[in-house]
mmCIF file of C-alpha atoms in Angstrom:
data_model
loop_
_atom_site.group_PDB
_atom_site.id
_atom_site.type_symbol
_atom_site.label_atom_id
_atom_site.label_comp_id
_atom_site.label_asym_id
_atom_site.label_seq_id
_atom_site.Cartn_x
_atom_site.Cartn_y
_atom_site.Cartn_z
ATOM 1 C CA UNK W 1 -7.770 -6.911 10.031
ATOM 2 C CA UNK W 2 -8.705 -3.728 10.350
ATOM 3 C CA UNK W 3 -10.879 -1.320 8.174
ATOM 4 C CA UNK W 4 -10.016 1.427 5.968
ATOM 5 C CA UNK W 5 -13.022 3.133 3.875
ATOM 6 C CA UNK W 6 -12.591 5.328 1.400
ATOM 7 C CA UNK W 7 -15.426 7.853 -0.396
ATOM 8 C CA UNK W 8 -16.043 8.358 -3.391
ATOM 9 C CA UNK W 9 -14.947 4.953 -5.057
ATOM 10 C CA UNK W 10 -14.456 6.773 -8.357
ATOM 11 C CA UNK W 11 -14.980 10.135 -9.248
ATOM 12 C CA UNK W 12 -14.825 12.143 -12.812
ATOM 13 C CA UNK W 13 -14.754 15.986 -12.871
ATOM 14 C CA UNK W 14 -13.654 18.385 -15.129
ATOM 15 C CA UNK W 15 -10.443 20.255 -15.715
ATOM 16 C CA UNK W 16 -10.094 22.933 -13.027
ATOM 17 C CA UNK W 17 -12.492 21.979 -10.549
ATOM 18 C CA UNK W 18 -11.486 21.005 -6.869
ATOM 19 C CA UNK W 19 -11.673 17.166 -5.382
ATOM 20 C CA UNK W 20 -12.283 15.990 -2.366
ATOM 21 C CA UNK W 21 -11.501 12.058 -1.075
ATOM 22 C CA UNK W 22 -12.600 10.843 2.458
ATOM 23 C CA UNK W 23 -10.611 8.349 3.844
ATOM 24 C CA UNK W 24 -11.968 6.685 7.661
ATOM 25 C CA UNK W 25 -10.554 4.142 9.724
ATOM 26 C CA UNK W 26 -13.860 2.631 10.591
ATOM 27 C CA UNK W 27 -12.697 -0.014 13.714
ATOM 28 C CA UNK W 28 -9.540 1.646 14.548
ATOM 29 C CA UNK W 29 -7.795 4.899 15.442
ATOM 30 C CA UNK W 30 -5.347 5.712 13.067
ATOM 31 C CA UNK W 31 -2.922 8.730 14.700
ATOM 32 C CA UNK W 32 -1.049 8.522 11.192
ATOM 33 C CA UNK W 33 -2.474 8.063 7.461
ATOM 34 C CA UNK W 34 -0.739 7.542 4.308
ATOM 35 C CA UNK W 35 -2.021 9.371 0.715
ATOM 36 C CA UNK W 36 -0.720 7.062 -2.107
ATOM 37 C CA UNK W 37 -0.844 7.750 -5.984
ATOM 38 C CA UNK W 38 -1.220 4.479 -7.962
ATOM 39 C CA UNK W 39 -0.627 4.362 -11.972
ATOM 40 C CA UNK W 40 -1.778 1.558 -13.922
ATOM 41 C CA UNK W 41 0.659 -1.681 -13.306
ATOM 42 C CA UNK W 42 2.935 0.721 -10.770
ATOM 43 C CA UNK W 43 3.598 0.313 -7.179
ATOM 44 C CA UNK W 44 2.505 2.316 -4.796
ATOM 45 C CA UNK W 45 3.540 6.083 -4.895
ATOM 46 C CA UNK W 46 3.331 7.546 -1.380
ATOM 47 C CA UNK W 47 2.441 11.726 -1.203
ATOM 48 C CA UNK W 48 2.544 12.359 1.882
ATOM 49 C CA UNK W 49 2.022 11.330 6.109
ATOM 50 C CA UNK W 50 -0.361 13.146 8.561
ATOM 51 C CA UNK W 51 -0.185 13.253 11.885
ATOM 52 C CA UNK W 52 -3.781 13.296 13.570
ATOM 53 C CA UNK W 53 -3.480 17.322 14.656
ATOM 54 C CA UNK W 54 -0.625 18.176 12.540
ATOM 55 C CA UNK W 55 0.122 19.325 9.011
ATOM 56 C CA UNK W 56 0.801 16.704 6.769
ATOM 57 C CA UNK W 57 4.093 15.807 5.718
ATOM 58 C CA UNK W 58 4.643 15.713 2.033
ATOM 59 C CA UNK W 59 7.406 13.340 -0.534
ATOM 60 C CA UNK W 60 9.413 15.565 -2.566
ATOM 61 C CA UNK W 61 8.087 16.360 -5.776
ATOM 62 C CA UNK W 62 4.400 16.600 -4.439
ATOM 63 C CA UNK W 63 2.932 19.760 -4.853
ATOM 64 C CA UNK W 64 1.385 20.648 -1.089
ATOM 65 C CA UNK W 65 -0.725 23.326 -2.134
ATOM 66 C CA UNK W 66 -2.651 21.397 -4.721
ATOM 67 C CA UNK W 67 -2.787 18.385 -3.501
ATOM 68 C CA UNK W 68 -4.533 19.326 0.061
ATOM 69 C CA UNK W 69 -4.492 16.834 3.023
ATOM 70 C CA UNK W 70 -5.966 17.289 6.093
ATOM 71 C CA UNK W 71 -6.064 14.760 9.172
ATOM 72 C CA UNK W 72 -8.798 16.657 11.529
ATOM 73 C CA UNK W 73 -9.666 13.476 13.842
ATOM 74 C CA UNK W 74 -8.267 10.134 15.013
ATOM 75 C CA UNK W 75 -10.590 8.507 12.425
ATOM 76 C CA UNK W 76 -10.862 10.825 9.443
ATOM 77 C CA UNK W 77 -8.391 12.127 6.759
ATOM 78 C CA UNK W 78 -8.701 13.929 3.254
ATOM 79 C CA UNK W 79 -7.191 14.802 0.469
ATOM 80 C CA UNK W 80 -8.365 17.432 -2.334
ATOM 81 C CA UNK W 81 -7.293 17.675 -4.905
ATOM 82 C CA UNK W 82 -7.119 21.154 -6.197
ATOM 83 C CA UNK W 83 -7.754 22.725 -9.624
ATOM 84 C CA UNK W 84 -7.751 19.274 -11.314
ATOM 85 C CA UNK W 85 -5.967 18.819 -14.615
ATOM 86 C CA UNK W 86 -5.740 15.381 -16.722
ATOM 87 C CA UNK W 87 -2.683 14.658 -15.438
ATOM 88 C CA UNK W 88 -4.177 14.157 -11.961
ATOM 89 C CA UNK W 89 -6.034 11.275 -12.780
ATOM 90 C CA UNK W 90 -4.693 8.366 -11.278
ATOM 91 C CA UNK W 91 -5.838 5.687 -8.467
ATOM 92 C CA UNK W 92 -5.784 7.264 -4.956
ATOM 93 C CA UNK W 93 -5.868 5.089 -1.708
ATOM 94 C CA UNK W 94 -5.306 5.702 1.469
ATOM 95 C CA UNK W 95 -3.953 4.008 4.462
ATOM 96 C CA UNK W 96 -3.974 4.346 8.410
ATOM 97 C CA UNK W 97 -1.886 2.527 11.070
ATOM 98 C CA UNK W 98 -2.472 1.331 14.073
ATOM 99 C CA UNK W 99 -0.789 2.360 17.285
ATOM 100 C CA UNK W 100 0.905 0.392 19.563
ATOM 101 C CA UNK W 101 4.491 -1.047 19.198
ATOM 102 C CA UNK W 102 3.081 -3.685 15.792
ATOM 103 C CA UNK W 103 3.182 -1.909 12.957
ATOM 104 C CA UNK W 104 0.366 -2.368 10.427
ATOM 105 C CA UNK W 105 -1.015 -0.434 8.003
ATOM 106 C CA UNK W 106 -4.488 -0.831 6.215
ATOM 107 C CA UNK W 107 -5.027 0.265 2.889
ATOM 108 C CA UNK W 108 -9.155 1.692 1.673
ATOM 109 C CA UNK W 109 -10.403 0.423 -1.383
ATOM 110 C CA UNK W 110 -9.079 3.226 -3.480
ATOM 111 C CA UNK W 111 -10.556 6.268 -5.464
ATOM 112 C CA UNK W 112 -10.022 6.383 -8.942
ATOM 113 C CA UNK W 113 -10.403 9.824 -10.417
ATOM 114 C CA UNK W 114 -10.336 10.734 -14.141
ATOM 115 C CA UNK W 115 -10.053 14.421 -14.888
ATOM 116 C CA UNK W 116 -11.730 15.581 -18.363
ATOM 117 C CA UNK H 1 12.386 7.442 -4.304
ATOM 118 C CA UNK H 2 13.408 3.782 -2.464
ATOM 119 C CA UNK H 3 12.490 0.653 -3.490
ATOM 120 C CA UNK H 4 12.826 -2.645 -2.466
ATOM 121 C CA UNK H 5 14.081 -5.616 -5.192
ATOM 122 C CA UNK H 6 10.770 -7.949 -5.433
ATOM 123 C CA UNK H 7 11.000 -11.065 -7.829
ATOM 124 C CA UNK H 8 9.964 -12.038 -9.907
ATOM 125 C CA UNK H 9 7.804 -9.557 -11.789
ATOM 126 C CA UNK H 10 5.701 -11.876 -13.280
ATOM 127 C CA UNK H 11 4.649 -15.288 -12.172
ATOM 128 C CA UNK H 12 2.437 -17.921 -14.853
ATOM 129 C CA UNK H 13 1.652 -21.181 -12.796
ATOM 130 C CA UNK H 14 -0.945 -24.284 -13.010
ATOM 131 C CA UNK H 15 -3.560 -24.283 -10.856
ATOM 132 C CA UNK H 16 -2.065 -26.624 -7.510
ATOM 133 C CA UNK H 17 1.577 -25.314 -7.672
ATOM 134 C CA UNK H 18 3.230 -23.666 -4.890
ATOM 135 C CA UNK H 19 4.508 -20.238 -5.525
ATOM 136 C CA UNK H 20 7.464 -18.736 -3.984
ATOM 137 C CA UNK H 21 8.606 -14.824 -4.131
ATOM 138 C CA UNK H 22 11.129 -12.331 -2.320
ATOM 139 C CA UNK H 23 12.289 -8.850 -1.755
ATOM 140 C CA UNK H 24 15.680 -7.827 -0.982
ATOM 141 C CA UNK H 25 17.177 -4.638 0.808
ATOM 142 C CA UNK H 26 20.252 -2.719 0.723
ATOM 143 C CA UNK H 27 18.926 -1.511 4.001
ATOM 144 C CA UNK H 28 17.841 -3.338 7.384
ATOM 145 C CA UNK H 29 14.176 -2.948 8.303
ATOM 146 C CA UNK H 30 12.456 -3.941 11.373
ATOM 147 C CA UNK H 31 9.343 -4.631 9.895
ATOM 148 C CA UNK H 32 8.399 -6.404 6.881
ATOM 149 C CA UNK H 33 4.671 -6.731 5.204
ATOM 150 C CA UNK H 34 3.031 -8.594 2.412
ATOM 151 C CA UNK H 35 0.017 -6.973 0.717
ATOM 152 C CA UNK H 36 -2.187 -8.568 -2.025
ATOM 153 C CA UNK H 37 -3.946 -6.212 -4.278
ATOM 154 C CA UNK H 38 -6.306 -7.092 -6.883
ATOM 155 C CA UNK H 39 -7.624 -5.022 -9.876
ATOM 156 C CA UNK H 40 -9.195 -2.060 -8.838
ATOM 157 C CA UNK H 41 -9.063 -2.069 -5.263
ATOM 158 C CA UNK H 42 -6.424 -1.400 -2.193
ATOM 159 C CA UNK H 43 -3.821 -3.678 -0.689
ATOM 160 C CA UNK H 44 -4.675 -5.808 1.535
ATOM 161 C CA UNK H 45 -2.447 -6.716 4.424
ATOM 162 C CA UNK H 46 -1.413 -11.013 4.830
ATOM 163 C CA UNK H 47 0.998 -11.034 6.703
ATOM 164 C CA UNK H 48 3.051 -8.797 9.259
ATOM 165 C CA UNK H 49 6.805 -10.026 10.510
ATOM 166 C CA UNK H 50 8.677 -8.098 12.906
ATOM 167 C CA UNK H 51 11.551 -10.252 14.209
ATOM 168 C CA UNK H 52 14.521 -11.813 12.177
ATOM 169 C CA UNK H 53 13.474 -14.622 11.302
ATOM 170 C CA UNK H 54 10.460 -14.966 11.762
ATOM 171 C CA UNK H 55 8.212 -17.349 10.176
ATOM 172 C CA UNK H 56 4.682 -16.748 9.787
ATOM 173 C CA UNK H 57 1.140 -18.397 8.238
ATOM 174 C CA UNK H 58 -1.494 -17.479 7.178
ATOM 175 C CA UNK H 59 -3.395 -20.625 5.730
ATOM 176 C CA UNK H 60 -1.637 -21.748 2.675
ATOM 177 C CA UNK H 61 0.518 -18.036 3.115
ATOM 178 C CA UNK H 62 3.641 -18.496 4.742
ATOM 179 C CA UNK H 63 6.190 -15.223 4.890
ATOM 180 C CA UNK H 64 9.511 -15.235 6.285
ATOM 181 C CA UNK H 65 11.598 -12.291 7.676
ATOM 182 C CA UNK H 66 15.084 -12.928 6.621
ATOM 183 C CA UNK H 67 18.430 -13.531 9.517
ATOM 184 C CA UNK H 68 19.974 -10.599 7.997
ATOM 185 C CA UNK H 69 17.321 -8.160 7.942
ATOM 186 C CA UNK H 70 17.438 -7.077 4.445
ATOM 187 C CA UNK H 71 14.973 -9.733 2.851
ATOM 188 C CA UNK H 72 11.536 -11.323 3.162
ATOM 189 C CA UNK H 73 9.659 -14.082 1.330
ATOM 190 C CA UNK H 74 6.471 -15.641 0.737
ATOM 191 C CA UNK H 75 5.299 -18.721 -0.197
ATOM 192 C CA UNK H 76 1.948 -19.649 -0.965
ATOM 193 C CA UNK H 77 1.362 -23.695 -1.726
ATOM 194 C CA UNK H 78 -1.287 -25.092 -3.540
ATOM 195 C CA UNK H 79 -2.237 -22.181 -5.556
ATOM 196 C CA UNK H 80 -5.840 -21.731 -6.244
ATOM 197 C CA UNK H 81 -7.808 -19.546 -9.196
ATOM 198 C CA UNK H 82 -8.487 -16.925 -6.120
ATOM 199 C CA UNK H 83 -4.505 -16.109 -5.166
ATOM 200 C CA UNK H 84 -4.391 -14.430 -8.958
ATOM 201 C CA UNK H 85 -3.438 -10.618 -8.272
ATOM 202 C CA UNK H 86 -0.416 -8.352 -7.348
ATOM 203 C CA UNK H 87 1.783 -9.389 -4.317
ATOM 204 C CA UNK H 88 3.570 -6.378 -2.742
ATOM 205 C CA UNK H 89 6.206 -6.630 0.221
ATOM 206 C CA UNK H 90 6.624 -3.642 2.414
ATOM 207 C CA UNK H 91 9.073 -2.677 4.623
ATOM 208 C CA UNK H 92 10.023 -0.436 7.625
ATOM 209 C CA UNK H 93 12.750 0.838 9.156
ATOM 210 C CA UNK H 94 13.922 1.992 12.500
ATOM 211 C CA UNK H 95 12.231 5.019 13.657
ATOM 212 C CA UNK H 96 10.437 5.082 10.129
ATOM 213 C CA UNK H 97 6.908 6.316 9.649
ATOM 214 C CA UNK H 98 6.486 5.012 6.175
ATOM 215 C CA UNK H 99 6.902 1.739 4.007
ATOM 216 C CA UNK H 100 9.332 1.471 1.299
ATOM 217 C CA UNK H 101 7.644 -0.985 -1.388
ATOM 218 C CA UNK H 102 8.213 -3.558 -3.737
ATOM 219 C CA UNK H 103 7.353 -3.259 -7.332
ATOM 220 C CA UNK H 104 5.270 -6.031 -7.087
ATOM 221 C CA UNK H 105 4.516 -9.665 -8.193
ATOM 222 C CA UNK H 106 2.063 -10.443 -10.673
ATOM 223 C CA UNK H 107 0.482 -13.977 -10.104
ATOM 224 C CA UNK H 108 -1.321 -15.237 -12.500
ATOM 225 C CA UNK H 109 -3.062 -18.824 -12.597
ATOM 226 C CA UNK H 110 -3.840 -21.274 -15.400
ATOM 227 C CA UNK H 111 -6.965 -23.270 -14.328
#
């Protein structure tokens, strides 16, 4: 299958400071990524879609201007996290389909961020 | 937001049995995933169906898109210590960018 990465793996910062998560399709282009939000023993939450080139669309209830995704290249999406408060800390992962008429979408390993 | 009906929750087998889970739909998709995630890390895709009824393997996996549309399983025989984790289905559809996913099955083994 194909390859999602995802940097950092975990992360800890402190209340008020600004995040940033890489995600990469390493083997693939991926014209569309996912941002999930995982809490412990949860499915998957999705956040929002971006379109390589285009502003990223987000699920009601997320908050676009602090949680900040961009999708600047065929390969290459992030996702900051802005002024960071406890209540941000969660599991992150990302995800990236492939094009084409199959549908599949690859999930990175995750980022787990804690927010003190 | 939307979810699909996975069960069940929780699975507690021996080592050597066959396992068996599904999700259900009020809605049709035209795609339908299974994912295996373990502690700490992201899904991982098993298998991908995209034609009612459509059966697929993947080694001791098999997954099944569903006549109506609106359900999946997946079967997984001769369990083994390394299947423990969480089983997610996934599904898609028409004209849909994004999954709609199953709360997930937990699998856990007894050696």
């Amino acid at each position: 299958g194909a390859v999602v990465s995802q940097h950092p793996s975990w992360v800890i910062c402190k209340s008020g400071t600004s995040v940033k998560i890489e995600c990469r399709s390493l083997d693939f282009q991926a014209t569309t990524m996912f941002w999930y939000r995982q809490f412990p023993k949860q499915s998957l939450m999705l956040m929002a879609t971006s379109n390589e080139g285009s502003k990223a669309t987000y699920e009601q209830g997320v908050e676009k201007d602090k949680f900040l995704i961009n999708h600047a290249s065929l390969t290459l999406s992030t996702l900051t996290v802005t002024s960071a408060h406890p209540e941000d800390s969660s599991f992150y992962i990302c995800s990236g389909r492939t094009s084409g008429n199959s549908y599949e979408q690859y999930f990175g390993p995750g980022t787990r961020l804690t927010v003190t | 937001g939307q979810q699909l009906n996975q069960s069940p929750q929780s699975m507690f087998i021996q080592e050597g049995e066959d396992v068996s889970m599904n999700c259900t739909s009020s809605s049709i998709f035209n795609t339908w995933l299974w994912y295996k995630q373990e502690p700490g890390e992201g899904p991982v895709l098993l298998i991908a169906l995209y034609k009612a009824g459509e059966l697929t393997s993947n080694g001791r996996l098999t997954a099944q898109f569903g006549i109506t549309r609106k359900d999946s399983f997946l079967n997984i025989s001769a369990s083994i210590p390394s299947d423990v984790g969480i089983y997610f289905c996934a599904g898609r559809s028409e004209g849909a960018q994004k999954l709609v996913f199953g709360q997930g099955t937990r699998l856990t083994i007894n050696p």
